[in-house]
Amino acid sequence: MKYKDKVVYQIYPKSFQDSNGDGWGDIPGIISRLDYLKDLGIDVIWFNPMCISPQKDNGYDVADYRNFDPRYGTMEDFERLSKECEKRGIEIMFDMVFNHTSTEHEWFKRALKGEQKYKDYYIWRKKPTNWQSKFGGSAWEYAESLDEYYLHLFDKTQADLNWENPEVRQECADIINYWISKGVHCFRFDVVNLISKATVDEDDPNNADGRQFYTDGPKVHEYLQELNANSFGQDPAAITVGEMSSTTLANCVRYANEDEKELSMVFTFHHLKVDYKDLKKWELKPYDFLELKRLLSSWQIGMQEAGAWSALFLNNHDQPRALSRFGNDTVYRKQSAKTLAAITHLMRGTPYVYMGEEIGMTNAYFKDISQYVDVESTNIFEILKKEGKSEAEIYHILQERSRDNSRTPMQWNADINAGFSKAKPWLEVTYNYKDINVEESLKDKDSIYYFYKDLIRLRKTYEVIRTGLYVPLLEDDSQIFAFERKTESESLIVLANFYEQETSADLSTKGYDVLLQNYPDVLTEGDSIRLRPFETVVFYRSL
Ligand code: TEU
């Protein structure tokens, strides 16, 4: 139960609050905003990595797992953060990037010098396979000093660790135990289902990226059980979540089942590919609502039937803002943001609030490549240009897909740089910050912020929201996402119109009360409920 009533807030530290005027978010800045998060009602804060890193992939290229990049602050700053979080009953979740390290890590540098112990920490071959990096280009990079290639599923500065090596596995357990000793009890594991490679010697016959050889690999459960036993599994307060790339339900019911002693829960992404044409991220298509509903429902049912647990989210630092992607970030910004929040928070699992979604932050709509920082985005700009796409087409794609969309500075107020920093921020603030910011949200009793606050409060109040079974409703309806959550003594019904067109749900809510709504009134006519643009109504009754 320790995580089934919790709500996690994700902070992208680089963009949350700058305190020392260098245009870069930092730990003292985070501390200054803890009361805002406490008031929102969240229980855990997931911090994206703040370790020493060359920042080629914004910290997911770790060069020292035990020390903070000074641009975020010092160990003393962290210890103050830990104390201030504890005072507010907020847990800290750190992000463990164990599939790879930066090529600036001491281990990799010693490997390049030919130290066999550290060479064995990575994956080397004389001859590369045809595998492609998830950030474009070959997944192998030549190291002249060794006359060999090393594997990197992501950027060439992110060398994959060799998890076959027990010393690597022990290093990772030791890193977790170090942070547990510092008072961190919650951990997110980056692309952790990629750590076990079946082989690295075979070309991908479909000339694809090779993911079939390393996704949910043959020893991944064994490695996770060992990591659990040697680290966080010994910590009764531990809450863990694994980011699972291109995974399957069959594996996730094992990753996130307490009996398997692997992790507490998983992030999966199938529902966030319903606007990928032919499942290709950089090929746009309008999102498929029925597919979105089908995927969310099938995973809810599959996980609950197996007694496994899901992380619930539509936003994170790798995704464009859901409000711009699935909602309407202009005329119906408030209504659609609330609708997306309601279906996320009222499904079965642990909800994650990504910084800024609680105030309806939108995509950045940058117009020039000079505004983009993300390595994935700048790489794809060059790749698409080589493929002959016009710059106008490429900018349209980046405006819809770039990870920078969600990494723009948190919009606190209408002051310079949205109150994030007095200096030029490392990434531009989104254009609409004067109207969309925390200060405005706190003044407006009908704001998205207060709707999130209600959702979080309801989770603490109603058992049916925490643990109730998920039952899909109106499955064939082409614009309403509807489901019931139920226990032996309670029933909750969620009706959400995902479109601007008005519609109605033919469903009896006799004996139910309205628990939450995103319009001033609720229009019921007999056994039918009218749903205006992006209208959501939540009904509740004790059985
Ligand atoms: O993300 C894994 C990953 O594949 C994402 O980059 C996402 O799937 C991709 O952007 C969609 O095109 C994790 C981290 O969350 C991400 O920030 C890192 O860049 C990546 O791993 C490498 O560590």
Coordinates of C-alpha atoms and ligand atoms in Angstrom, one line a residue:
M1 CA 0.0 0.0 0.0
K2 CA 2.9 2.3 0.6
Y3 CA 2.8 3.7 -2.9
K4 CA -0.9 3.0 -3.9
D5 CA -2.0 6.3 -2.2
K6 CA 0.9 8.3 -3.3
V7 CA 1.2 11.0 -6.0
V8 CA 4.6 11.7 -7.6
Y9 CA 5.7 15.1 -8.9
Q10 CA 8.5 15.1 -11.5
I11 CA 11.0 18.0 -11.4
Y12 CA 13.3 18.6 -14.3
P13 CA 15.9 20.3 -12.0
K14 CA 17.6 22.3 -14.8
S15 CA 14.3 24.1 -15.5
F16 CA 12.6 24.3 -12.2
Q17 CA 14.0 27.3 -10.3
D18 CA 17.4 29.1 -10.5
S19 CA 18.6 30.7 -7.3
N20 CA 22.0 32.0 -8.2
G21 CA 21.4 33.7 -11.5
D22 CA 23.2 31.4 -13.9
G23 CA 20.1 30.5 -15.9
W24 CA 20.2 26.9 -14.7
G25 CA 17.9 25.5 -12.1
D26 CA 19.5 24.4 -8.8
I27 CA 18.8 22.7 -5.5
P28 CA 18.4 25.9 -3.4
G29 CA 15.9 27.0 -6.0
I30 CA 14.0 23.7 -5.5
I31 CA 14.0 24.2 -1.7
S32 CA 12.5 27.6 -2.2
R33 CA 9.5 26.0 -4.0
L34 CA 8.8 23.1 -1.6
D35 CA 5.8 24.8 0.1
Y36 CA 4.2 25.2 -3.4
L37 CA 4.5 21.4 -3.9
K38 CA 3.4 20.6 -0.3
D39 CA 0.2 22.7 -0.9
L40 CA -0.5 20.8 -4.1
G41 CA -0.5 17.7 -2.0
I42 CA 2.2 15.5 -3.6
D43 CA 4.0 12.8 -1.7
V44 CA 7.2 12.1 -3.7
I45 CA 9.4 14.2 -5.9
W46 CA 11.2 12.4 -8.8
F47 CA 14.3 14.4 -9.7
N48 CA 15.9 13.9 -13.2
P49 CA 19.6 13.3 -12.7
M50 CA 21.7 16.0 -11.1
C51 CA 25.0 14.0 -11.0
I52 CA 28.2 15.2 -12.6
S53 CA 27.7 15.0 -16.4
P54 CA 28.9 16.6 -19.6
Q55 CA 25.2 17.3 -20.2
K56 CA 25.3 15.9 -23.7
D57 CA 21.9 14.2 -22.8
N58 CA 21.0 16.6 -20.0
G59 CA 22.4 14.5 -17.3
Y60 CA 21.4 11.0 -18.6
D61 CA 25.1 10.8 -19.5
V62 CA 26.4 10.3 -16.0
A63 CA 30.1 10.9 -15.2
D64 CA 30.0 10.4 -11.4
Y65 CA 27.0 8.7 -9.8
R66 CA 27.8 9.9 -6.2
N67 CA 28.4 13.6 -6.7
F68 CA 26.3 16.5 -7.8
D69 CA 27.1 18.7 -10.8
P70 CA 28.1 22.0 -9.1
R71 CA 25.6 23.8 -11.3
Y72 CA 22.9 22.1 -9.3
G73 CA 24.6 22.6 -5.9
T74 CA 26.6 20.8 -3.3
M75 CA 26.1 17.7 -1.1
E76 CA 25.3 20.2 1.7
D77 CA 22.6 21.7 -0.5
F78 CA 21.2 18.2 -1.0
E79 CA 21.3 17.4 2.7
R80 CA 19.3 20.6 3.3
L81 CA 16.8 19.6 0.6
S82 CA 16.5 16.2 2.2
K83 CA 15.7 17.8 5.6
E84 CA 13.2 20.3 4.1
C85 CA 11.4 17.5 2.2
E86 CA 11.3 15.3 5.4
K87 CA 9.8 18.3 7.3
R88 CA 7.0 18.3 4.7
G89 CA 6.5 14.6 4.5
I90 CA 7.8 14.5 0.9
E91 CA 10.0 11.6 -0.2
I92 CA 12.9 12.0 -2.7
M93 CA 13.1 9.8 -5.8
F94 CA 16.4 9.7 -7.6
D95 CA 16.9 8.7 -11.2
M96 CA 19.4 5.8 -11.7
V97 CA 20.9 5.7 -15.2
F98 CA 22.4 2.2 -15.2
N99 CA 22.0 1.1 -18.8
H100 CA 25.0 3.3 -19.8
T101 CA 27.5 5.9 -18.5
S102 CA 28.9 9.0 -20.0
T103 CA 32.2 8.4 -21.9
E104 CA 33.5 10.9 -19.5
H105 CA 33.0 8.5 -16.6
E106 CA 36.2 7.4 -14.9
W107 CA 35.4 3.8 -15.7
F108 CA 35.2 4.5 -19.5
K109 CA 38.3 6.6 -19.5
R110 CA 40.2 3.8 -17.8
A111 CA 38.8 1.3 -20.3
L112 CA 40.1 3.5 -23.2
K113 CA 43.5 3.3 -21.6
G114 CA 43.3 -0.5 -21.9
E115 CA 42.6 -1.4 -18.3
Q116 CA 40.9 -4.8 -18.8
K117 CA 38.8 -4.5 -15.6
Y118 CA 37.1 -1.4 -16.9
K119 CA 37.0 -2.5 -20.5
D120 CA 34.9 -5.4 -19.2
Y121 CA 32.5 -2.8 -17.8
Y122 CA 31.4 -2.0 -21.4
I123 CA 30.5 -3.8 -24.6
W124 CA 33.2 -3.9 -27.2
R125 CA 33.4 -5.6 -30.7
K126 CA 35.9 -5.6 -33.5
K127 CA 33.1 -5.4 -36.0
P128 CA 29.9 -3.4 -35.5
T129 CA 26.4 -4.8 -36.2
N130 CA 23.9 -2.8 -38.3
W131 CA 22.0 -1.7 -35.1
Q132 CA 20.9 2.0 -35.0
S133 CA 21.1 4.3 -32.0
K134 CA 17.7 5.6 -30.6
F135 CA 19.1 9.0 -31.3
G136 CA 20.0 8.3 -34.9
G137 CA 23.1 6.8 -36.6
S138 CA 25.0 3.7 -35.8
A139 CA 24.7 2.2 -32.3
W140 CA 28.5 1.5 -32.4
E141 CA 31.4 4.0 -32.1
Y142 CA 35.0 3.3 -33.0
A143 CA 37.6 3.8 -30.2
E144 CA 41.0 4.3 -31.9
S145 CA 43.0 3.7 -28.8
L146 CA 41.6 0.1 -28.7
D147 CA 40.9 -0.4 -32.3
E148 CA 37.4 -1.6 -31.3
Y149 CA 33.8 -0.4 -31.3
Y150 CA 31.7 0.2 -28.2
L151 CA 27.9 -0.2 -28.1
H152 CA 25.7 2.9 -27.3
L153 CA 22.0 2.5 -27.7
F154 CA 21.7 6.2 -27.2
D155 CA 24.2 9.0 -27.9
K156 CA 27.8 8.0 -28.7
T157 CA 28.8 9.7 -25.5
Q158 CA 26.6 7.2 -23.6
A159 CA 28.4 3.9 -23.6
D160 CA 26.3 0.8 -22.6
L161 CA 27.3 -1.0 -19.5
N162 CA 28.0 -4.7 -19.6
W163 CA 25.5 -6.2 -17.2
E164 CA 26.8 -9.7 -17.8
N165 CA 29.7 -8.5 -15.6
P166 CA 28.9 -9.1 -11.9
E167 CA 31.2 -6.3 -11.0
V168 CA 29.0 -3.9 -13.0
R169 CA 25.9 -5.2 -11.2
Q170 CA 27.6 -4.8 -7.8
E171 CA 28.7 -1.2 -8.7
C172 CA 25.1 -0.3 -9.4
A173 CA 23.9 -1.9 -6.1
D174 CA 26.6 0.0 -4.3
I175 CA 25.4 3.3 -5.9
I176 CA 21.9 2.7 -4.7
N177 CA 23.0 1.8 -1.2
Y178 CA 25.1 5.0 -1.1
W179 CA 22.0 7.1 -1.8
I180 CA 19.9 5.1 0.6
S181 CA 22.5 5.9 3.2
K182 CA 21.9 9.6 2.3
G183 CA 18.1 9.3 2.9
V184 CA 16.9 8.5 -0.6
H185 CA 14.4 5.6 -0.6
C186 CA 12.7 6.0 -4.0
F187 CA 14.4 5.3 -7.3
R188 CA 13.5 5.5 -11.0
F189 CA 15.5 3.2 -13.3
D190 CA 16.3 4.6 -16.7
V191 CA 15.5 2.2 -19.7
V192 CA 16.2 -0.6 -17.2
N193 CA 14.6 -3.2 -19.5
L194 CA 17.5 -2.7 -22.0
I195 CA 20.3 -3.9 -19.7
S196 CA 20.3 -7.6 -20.7
K197 CA 21.5 -8.1 -24.3
A198 CA 20.7 -11.5 -25.8
T199 CA 23.6 -11.0 -28.2
V200 CA 25.5 -8.1 -29.7
D201 CA 26.9 -10.0 -32.6
E202 CA 23.9 -10.3 -34.9
D203 CA 22.7 -7.9 -37.5
D204 CA 19.1 -7.0 -37.3
P205 CA 17.6 -9.0 -40.3
N206 CA 14.9 -6.4 -40.7
N207 CA 17.5 -3.7 -41.0
A208 CA 15.8 -2.1 -37.9
D209 CA 17.6 -0.8 -34.9
G210 CA 18.4 -4.1 -33.2
R211 CA 15.9 -3.6 -30.3
Q212 CA 14.8 -7.2 -30.6
F213 CA 18.2 -8.3 -29.3
Y214 CA 18.2 -6.2 -26.1
T215 CA 14.6 -5.2 -25.2
D216 CA 13.3 -7.3 -22.2
G217 CA 16.5 -9.4 -22.6
P218 CA 17.0 -13.0 -21.4
K219 CA 18.4 -12.1 -18.0
V220 CA 16.6 -8.8 -17.2
H221 CA 14.4 -10.3 -14.5
E222 CA 17.3 -12.1 -12.9
Y223 CA 19.4 -8.8 -12.9
L224 CA 16.5 -6.8 -11.4
Q225 CA 15.9 -9.5 -8.7
E226 CA 19.6 -9.5 -7.8
L227 CA 19.7 -5.6 -7.7
N228 CA 16.5 -5.7 -5.5
A229 CA 18.1 -8.2 -3.1
N230 CA 21.4 -6.3 -2.9
S231 CA 20.0 -2.8 -2.4
F232 CA 16.5 -1.3 -2.3
G233 CA 14.9 -4.6 -1.5
Q234 CA 16.4 -4.4 2.0
D235 CA 14.8 -0.9 2.5
P236 CA 11.2 -1.2 3.8
A237 CA 10.6 2.4 2.7
A238 CA 11.7 1.8 -0.9
I239 CA 9.5 2.7 -3.8
T240 CA 10.9 1.9 -7.3
V241 CA 9.7 2.5 -10.9
G242 CA 11.3 1.2 -14.1
E243 CA 11.2 3.0 -17.4
M244 CA 10.4 0.2 -19.9
S245 CA 11.2 1.0 -23.5
S246 CA 9.2 -0.9 -26.1
T247 CA 8.3 -3.5 -23.6
T248 CA 5.5 -6.1 -23.3
L249 CA 2.6 -6.7 -20.9
A250 CA 4.0 -10.2 -20.2
N251 CA 7.2 -8.7 -18.9
C252 CA 5.6 -5.8 -17.1
V253 CA 3.4 -8.1 -15.0
R254 CA 6.7 -9.5 -13.7
Y255 CA 8.7 -6.2 -13.4
A256 CA 5.9 -4.6 -11.3
N257 CA 4.6 -7.5 -9.2
E258 CA 5.6 -7.5 -5.6
D259 CA 5.9 -11.3 -5.6
E260 CA 8.6 -11.2 -8.2
K261 CA 10.7 -8.9 -5.9
E262 CA 11.8 -6.7 -8.9
L263 CA 10.2 -3.2 -8.9
S264 CA 7.2 -1.4 -7.4
M265 CA 5.8 -0.2 -10.7
V266 CA 6.6 0.5 -14.4
F267 CA 6.4 3.4 -16.9
T268 CA 5.3 2.0 -20.3
F269 CA 4.9 4.1 -23.5
H270 CA 2.6 2.3 -25.9
H271 CA -0.2 4.9 -25.3
L272 CA 2.2 7.7 -26.2
K273 CA 2.8 6.4 -29.7
V274 CA -0.8 6.7 -31.0
D275 CA 0.2 9.8 -33.0
Y276 CA 3.3 8.1 -34.5
K277 CA 2.6 7.3 -38.2
D278 CA 3.7 3.6 -38.6
L279 CA 5.0 3.8 -35.0
K280 CA 7.7 6.2 -36.2
K281 CA 8.2 9.1 -33.8
W282 CA 9.3 11.6 -36.5
E283 CA 6.3 10.9 -38.8
L284 CA 3.2 12.7 -37.7
K285 CA -0.4 11.7 -37.8
P286 CA -3.4 12.9 -35.8
Y287 CA -3.6 10.8 -32.7
D288 CA -5.9 7.7 -32.8
F289 CA -8.3 8.2 -29.8
L290 CA -9.8 4.7 -30.0
E291 CA -6.3 3.2 -30.0
L292 CA -5.4 5.4 -27.0
K293 CA -8.4 4.2 -25.1
R294 CA -7.8 0.6 -26.1
L295 CA -4.2 0.6 -25.0
L296 CA -4.8 2.4 -21.7
S297 CA -7.7 -0.1 -21.0
S298 CA -5.8 -3.2 -22.0
W299 CA -2.8 -2.3 -19.9
Q300 CA -5.1 -1.4 -16.9
I301 CA -6.8 -4.8 -17.2
G302 CA -3.7 -6.8 -17.9
M303 CA -1.8 -5.3 -15.0
Q304 CA -4.6 -5.6 -12.5
E305 CA -5.4 -9.2 -13.4
A306 CA -1.8 -10.0 -12.7
G307 CA -1.7 -8.0 -9.4
A308 CA 1.0 -5.7 -11.0
W309 CA 1.2 -1.9 -10.6
S310 CA 1.5 0.9 -13.2
A311 CA 2.8 4.4 -13.2
L312 CA 0.1 6.7 -14.6
F313 CA 1.3 9.6 -16.8
L314 CA 0.8 11.5 -20.0
N315 CA 3.7 13.9 -19.5
N316 CA 7.4 13.7 -18.8
H317 CA 10.7 15.2 -19.9
D318 CA 10.9 13.1 -23.0
Q319 CA 7.4 13.8 -24.3
P320 CA 5.7 16.9 -25.8
R321 CA 3.2 18.5 -23.5
A322 CA 0.0 16.3 -23.5
L323 CA -2.2 19.4 -23.4
S324 CA -0.9 20.4 -26.8
R325 CA -0.8 16.8 -28.1
F326 CA -4.1 15.3 -26.9
G327 CA -6.0 18.4 -25.6
N328 CA -6.6 21.9 -26.9
D329 CA -4.0 24.4 -25.7
T330 CA -6.0 27.5 -26.9
V331 CA -9.7 27.8 -26.7
Y332 CA -10.4 24.8 -24.4
R333 CA -7.0 24.8 -22.5
K334 CA -8.5 24.6 -19.1
Q335 CA -11.3 22.1 -19.9
S336 CA -9.0 19.8 -21.8
A337 CA -6.1 20.0 -19.3
K338 CA -8.6 19.0 -16.6
T339 CA -10.0 16.1 -18.7
L340 CA -6.5 14.7 -19.3
A341 CA -5.7 15.0 -15.6
A342 CA -8.9 13.3 -14.5
I343 CA -8.5 10.2 -16.7
T344 CA -4.8 9.9 -15.6
H345 CA -5.4 10.3 -11.9
L346 CA -8.5 8.2 -11.7
M347 CA -7.2 5.1 -13.4
R348 CA -5.6 2.3 -11.3
G349 CA -2.0 3.0 -10.5
T350 CA 0.3 5.8 -9.2
P351 CA -0.1 9.2 -10.9
Y352 CA 2.9 11.2 -11.9
V353 CA 2.5 15.0 -12.3
Y354 CA 5.2 16.4 -14.6
M355 CA 6.3 20.0 -13.6
G356 CA 4.0 22.6 -15.2
E357 CA 1.2 20.3 -16.3
E358 CA -0.7 21.3 -13.1
I359 CA -0.9 24.9 -14.5
G360 CA -1.5 23.9 -18.1
M361 CA 1.9 24.6 -19.6
T362 CA 2.0 24.0 -23.4
N363 CA 4.5 23.1 -26.1
A364 CA 7.1 25.8 -26.9
Y365 CA 6.5 26.0 -30.6
F366 CA 10.1 27.0 -31.2
K367 CA 10.6 28.3 -34.8
D368 CA 14.4 28.0 -35.3
I369 CA 16.9 25.2 -34.7
S370 CA 19.0 27.6 -32.6
Q371 CA 16.2 27.4 -30.0
Y372 CA 16.6 23.6 -29.6
V373 CA 19.0 22.0 -27.2
D374 CA 18.0 18.3 -27.0
V375 CA 20.5 16.0 -28.6
E376 CA 17.7 13.9 -30.0
S377 CA 16.1 16.9 -31.7
T378 CA 19.3 18.4 -33.1
N379 CA 20.3 15.0 -34.5
I380 CA 16.9 14.4 -36.2
F381 CA 17.0 17.9 -37.7
E382 CA 20.2 17.0 -39.6
I383 CA 18.8 13.5 -40.5
L384 CA 15.5 14.8 -41.8
K385 CA 17.4 17.5 -43.8
K386 CA 19.5 14.9 -45.4
E387 CA 16.3 13.0 -46.2
G388 CA 15.2 16.0 -48.2
K389 CA 12.5 17.3 -45.9
S390 CA 12.0 21.1 -46.1
E391 CA 13.0 23.2 -43.1
A392 CA 9.3 24.2 -42.7
E393 CA 8.3 20.5 -42.5
I394 CA 11.1 19.7 -40.0
Y395 CA 10.1 22.6 -37.8
H396 CA 6.5 21.4 -37.8
I397 CA 7.7 18.0 -36.8
L398 CA 10.0 19.4 -34.0
Q399 CA 7.2 21.6 -32.7
E400 CA 5.0 18.5 -32.3
R401 CA 7.7 16.0 -31.1
S402 CA 10.8 17.6 -29.6
R403 CA 11.6 16.7 -26.0
D404 CA 12.5 20.4 -25.5
N405 CA 8.8 21.1 -25.6
S406 CA 8.5 19.8 -22.0
R407 CA 11.9 21.1 -20.8
T408 CA 11.3 24.8 -21.0
P409 CA 11.6 26.7 -17.6
M410 CA 8.8 26.4 -15.1
Q411 CA 6.5 29.3 -15.4
W412 CA 6.2 30.9 -11.9
N413 CA 4.9 34.4 -12.8
A414 CA 4.9 37.1 -15.4
D415 CA 8.3 38.6 -14.4
I416 CA 11.4 38.2 -16.6
N417 CA 11.9 34.6 -17.7
A418 CA 8.7 33.6 -15.9
G419 CA 10.4 34.0 -12.5
F420 CA 12.6 31.1 -13.2
S421 CA 15.8 33.0 -13.5
K422 CA 17.2 36.6 -13.6
A423 CA 19.7 35.4 -16.2
K424 CA 19.2 34.1 -19.7
P425 CA 17.8 30.6 -19.2
W426 CA 19.7 27.6 -20.7
L427 CA 16.5 27.0 -22.7
E428 CA 14.0 29.6 -23.8
V429 CA 10.8 30.2 -21.8
T430 CA 7.6 29.3 -23.6
Y431 CA 6.0 32.4 -25.2
N432 CA 2.8 32.3 -23.2
Y433 CA 4.3 32.6 -19.7
K434 CA 2.7 35.9 -18.9
D435 CA -0.7 34.3 -19.0
I436 CA 0.2 30.8 -18.0
N437 CA 2.0 30.7 -14.7
V438 CA 1.7 29.6 -11.0
E439 CA 0.8 33.1 -9.7
E440 CA -2.1 33.4 -12.1
S441 CA -3.2 29.8 -11.4
L442 CA -3.3 30.4 -7.6
K443 CA -5.4 33.5 -8.0
D444 CA -8.0 31.7 -10.2
K445 CA -10.2 29.3 -8.2
D446 CA -11.3 27.6 -11.4
S447 CA -7.7 27.0 -12.5
I448 CA -6.2 23.7 -13.6
Y449 CA -4.0 23.9 -10.5
Y450 CA -7.0 23.6 -8.1
F451 CA -8.4 20.7 -10.2
Y452 CA -5.1 18.8 -9.7
K453 CA -5.3 19.6 -6.0
D454 CA -8.8 18.2 -5.9
L455 CA -7.7 15.0 -7.8
I456 CA -4.8 14.5 -5.3
R457 CA -7.1 15.1 -2.4
L458 CA -9.7 12.6 -3.7
R459 CA -7.0 9.9 -4.0
K460 CA -6.3 10.3 -0.3
T461 CA -10.0 10.2 0.5
Y462 CA -11.4 7.3 -1.6
E463 CA -10.2 3.7 -1.4
V464 CA -11.9 3.1 -4.8
I465 CA -9.5 5.5 -6.4
R466 CA -6.5 3.9 -4.8
T467 CA -7.2 0.3 -5.3
G468 CA -10.6 -0.1 -7.1
L469 CA -10.8 -2.4 -10.1
Y470 CA -10.8 -0.8 -13.5
V471 CA -13.7 -1.6 -15.8
P472 CA -13.9 0.0 -19.2
L473 CA -17.2 1.6 -20.3
L474 CA -18.5 2.8 -23.7
E475 CA -15.5 1.2 -25.3
D476 CA -16.7 1.8 -28.9
D477 CA -17.6 5.4 -28.3
S478 CA -15.5 7.5 -30.7
Q479 CA -15.0 10.5 -28.4
I480 CA -15.8 9.5 -24.8
F481 CA -13.3 7.8 -22.6
A482 CA -15.4 6.2 -19.9
F483 CA -14.5 3.8 -17.1
E484 CA -15.7 2.6 -13.7
R485 CA -13.5 2.0 -10.7
K486 CA -15.1 -0.3 -8.1
T487 CA -14.6 -2.1 -4.8
E488 CA -17.1 -4.1 -2.9
S489 CA -18.5 -1.0 -1.3
E490 CA -17.8 1.9 -3.7
S491 CA -18.3 2.7 -7.4
L492 CA -16.8 5.6 -9.3
I493 CA -17.7 6.5 -12.9
V494 CA -15.5 8.7 -15.1
L495 CA -16.9 10.2 -18.3
A496 CA -14.5 12.3 -20.4
N497 CA -15.2 13.9 -23.8
F498 CA -11.9 14.2 -25.6
Y499 CA -13.2 16.5 -28.4
E500 CA -14.5 19.9 -29.1
Q501 CA -17.8 18.4 -30.5
E502 CA -20.6 18.1 -27.9
T503 CA -21.8 14.6 -27.3
S504 CA -23.7 12.6 -24.8
A505 CA -23.1 9.4 -22.8
D506 CA -26.1 7.0 -22.6
L507 CA -25.3 5.6 -19.1
S508 CA -27.4 5.4 -16.0
T509 CA -25.8 7.3 -13.1
K510 CA -28.9 6.8 -10.9
G511 CA -28.0 6.8 -7.2
Y512 CA -24.6 8.5 -7.9
D513 CA -23.5 11.9 -6.8
V514 CA -21.2 14.2 -8.8
L515 CA -17.8 14.1 -7.2
L516 CA -15.8 16.2 -9.7
Q517 CA -16.6 18.2 -12.8
N518 CA -14.8 20.7 -15.1
Y519 CA -17.9 22.7 -16.1
P520 CA -20.0 24.8 -13.6
D521 CA -22.9 22.4 -13.9
V522 CA -23.7 18.9 -15.1
L523 CA -26.4 18.3 -17.8
T524 CA -28.2 15.0 -17.2
E525 CA -31.3 14.0 -19.1
G526 CA -32.7 10.7 -17.8
D527 CA -30.1 8.0 -18.5
S528 CA -28.1 10.4 -20.6
I529 CA -25.4 12.9 -19.7
R530 CA -24.6 15.7 -22.1
L531 CA -20.8 16.3 -22.5
R532 CA -19.7 19.7 -23.8
P533 CA -16.2 20.3 -25.4
F534 CA -13.6 18.4 -23.3
E535 CA -16.2 18.0 -20.5
T536 CA -15.4 15.5 -17.8
V537 CA -17.8 14.4 -15.0
V538 CA -16.9 12.0 -12.2
F539 CA -19.7 10.2 -10.4
Y540 CA -19.5 8.4 -7.1
R541 CA -21.7 6.2 -4.9
S542 CA -21.3 3.9 -1.9
L543 CA -22.7 0.5 -2.8
Ligands
TEU1 O1 14.5 7.7 -22.2 C1 14.4 6.5 -22.9 C2 14.0 6.9 -24.3 O2 14.1 6.1 -25.2 C3 13.5 8.3 -24.4 O3 14.5 9.0 -24.9 C4 12.3 8.3 -25.3 O4 11.8 7.0 -25.5 C5 12.6 8.8 -26.6 O5 13.0 10.1 -26.4 C6 11.4 8.8 -27.5 O6 11.9 9.1 -28.8 C7 15.4 7.7 -21.1 C8 15.5 9.1 -20.5 O7 14.2 9.4 -20.0 C9 15.9 10.0 -21.6 O8 15.8 11.4 -21.1 C10 17.3 9.7 -22.0 O9 17.6 10.5 -23.1 C11 17.4 8.2 -22.4 O10 16.7 7.3 -21.5 C12 18.9 7.8 -22.4 O11 19.3 7.8 -21.1

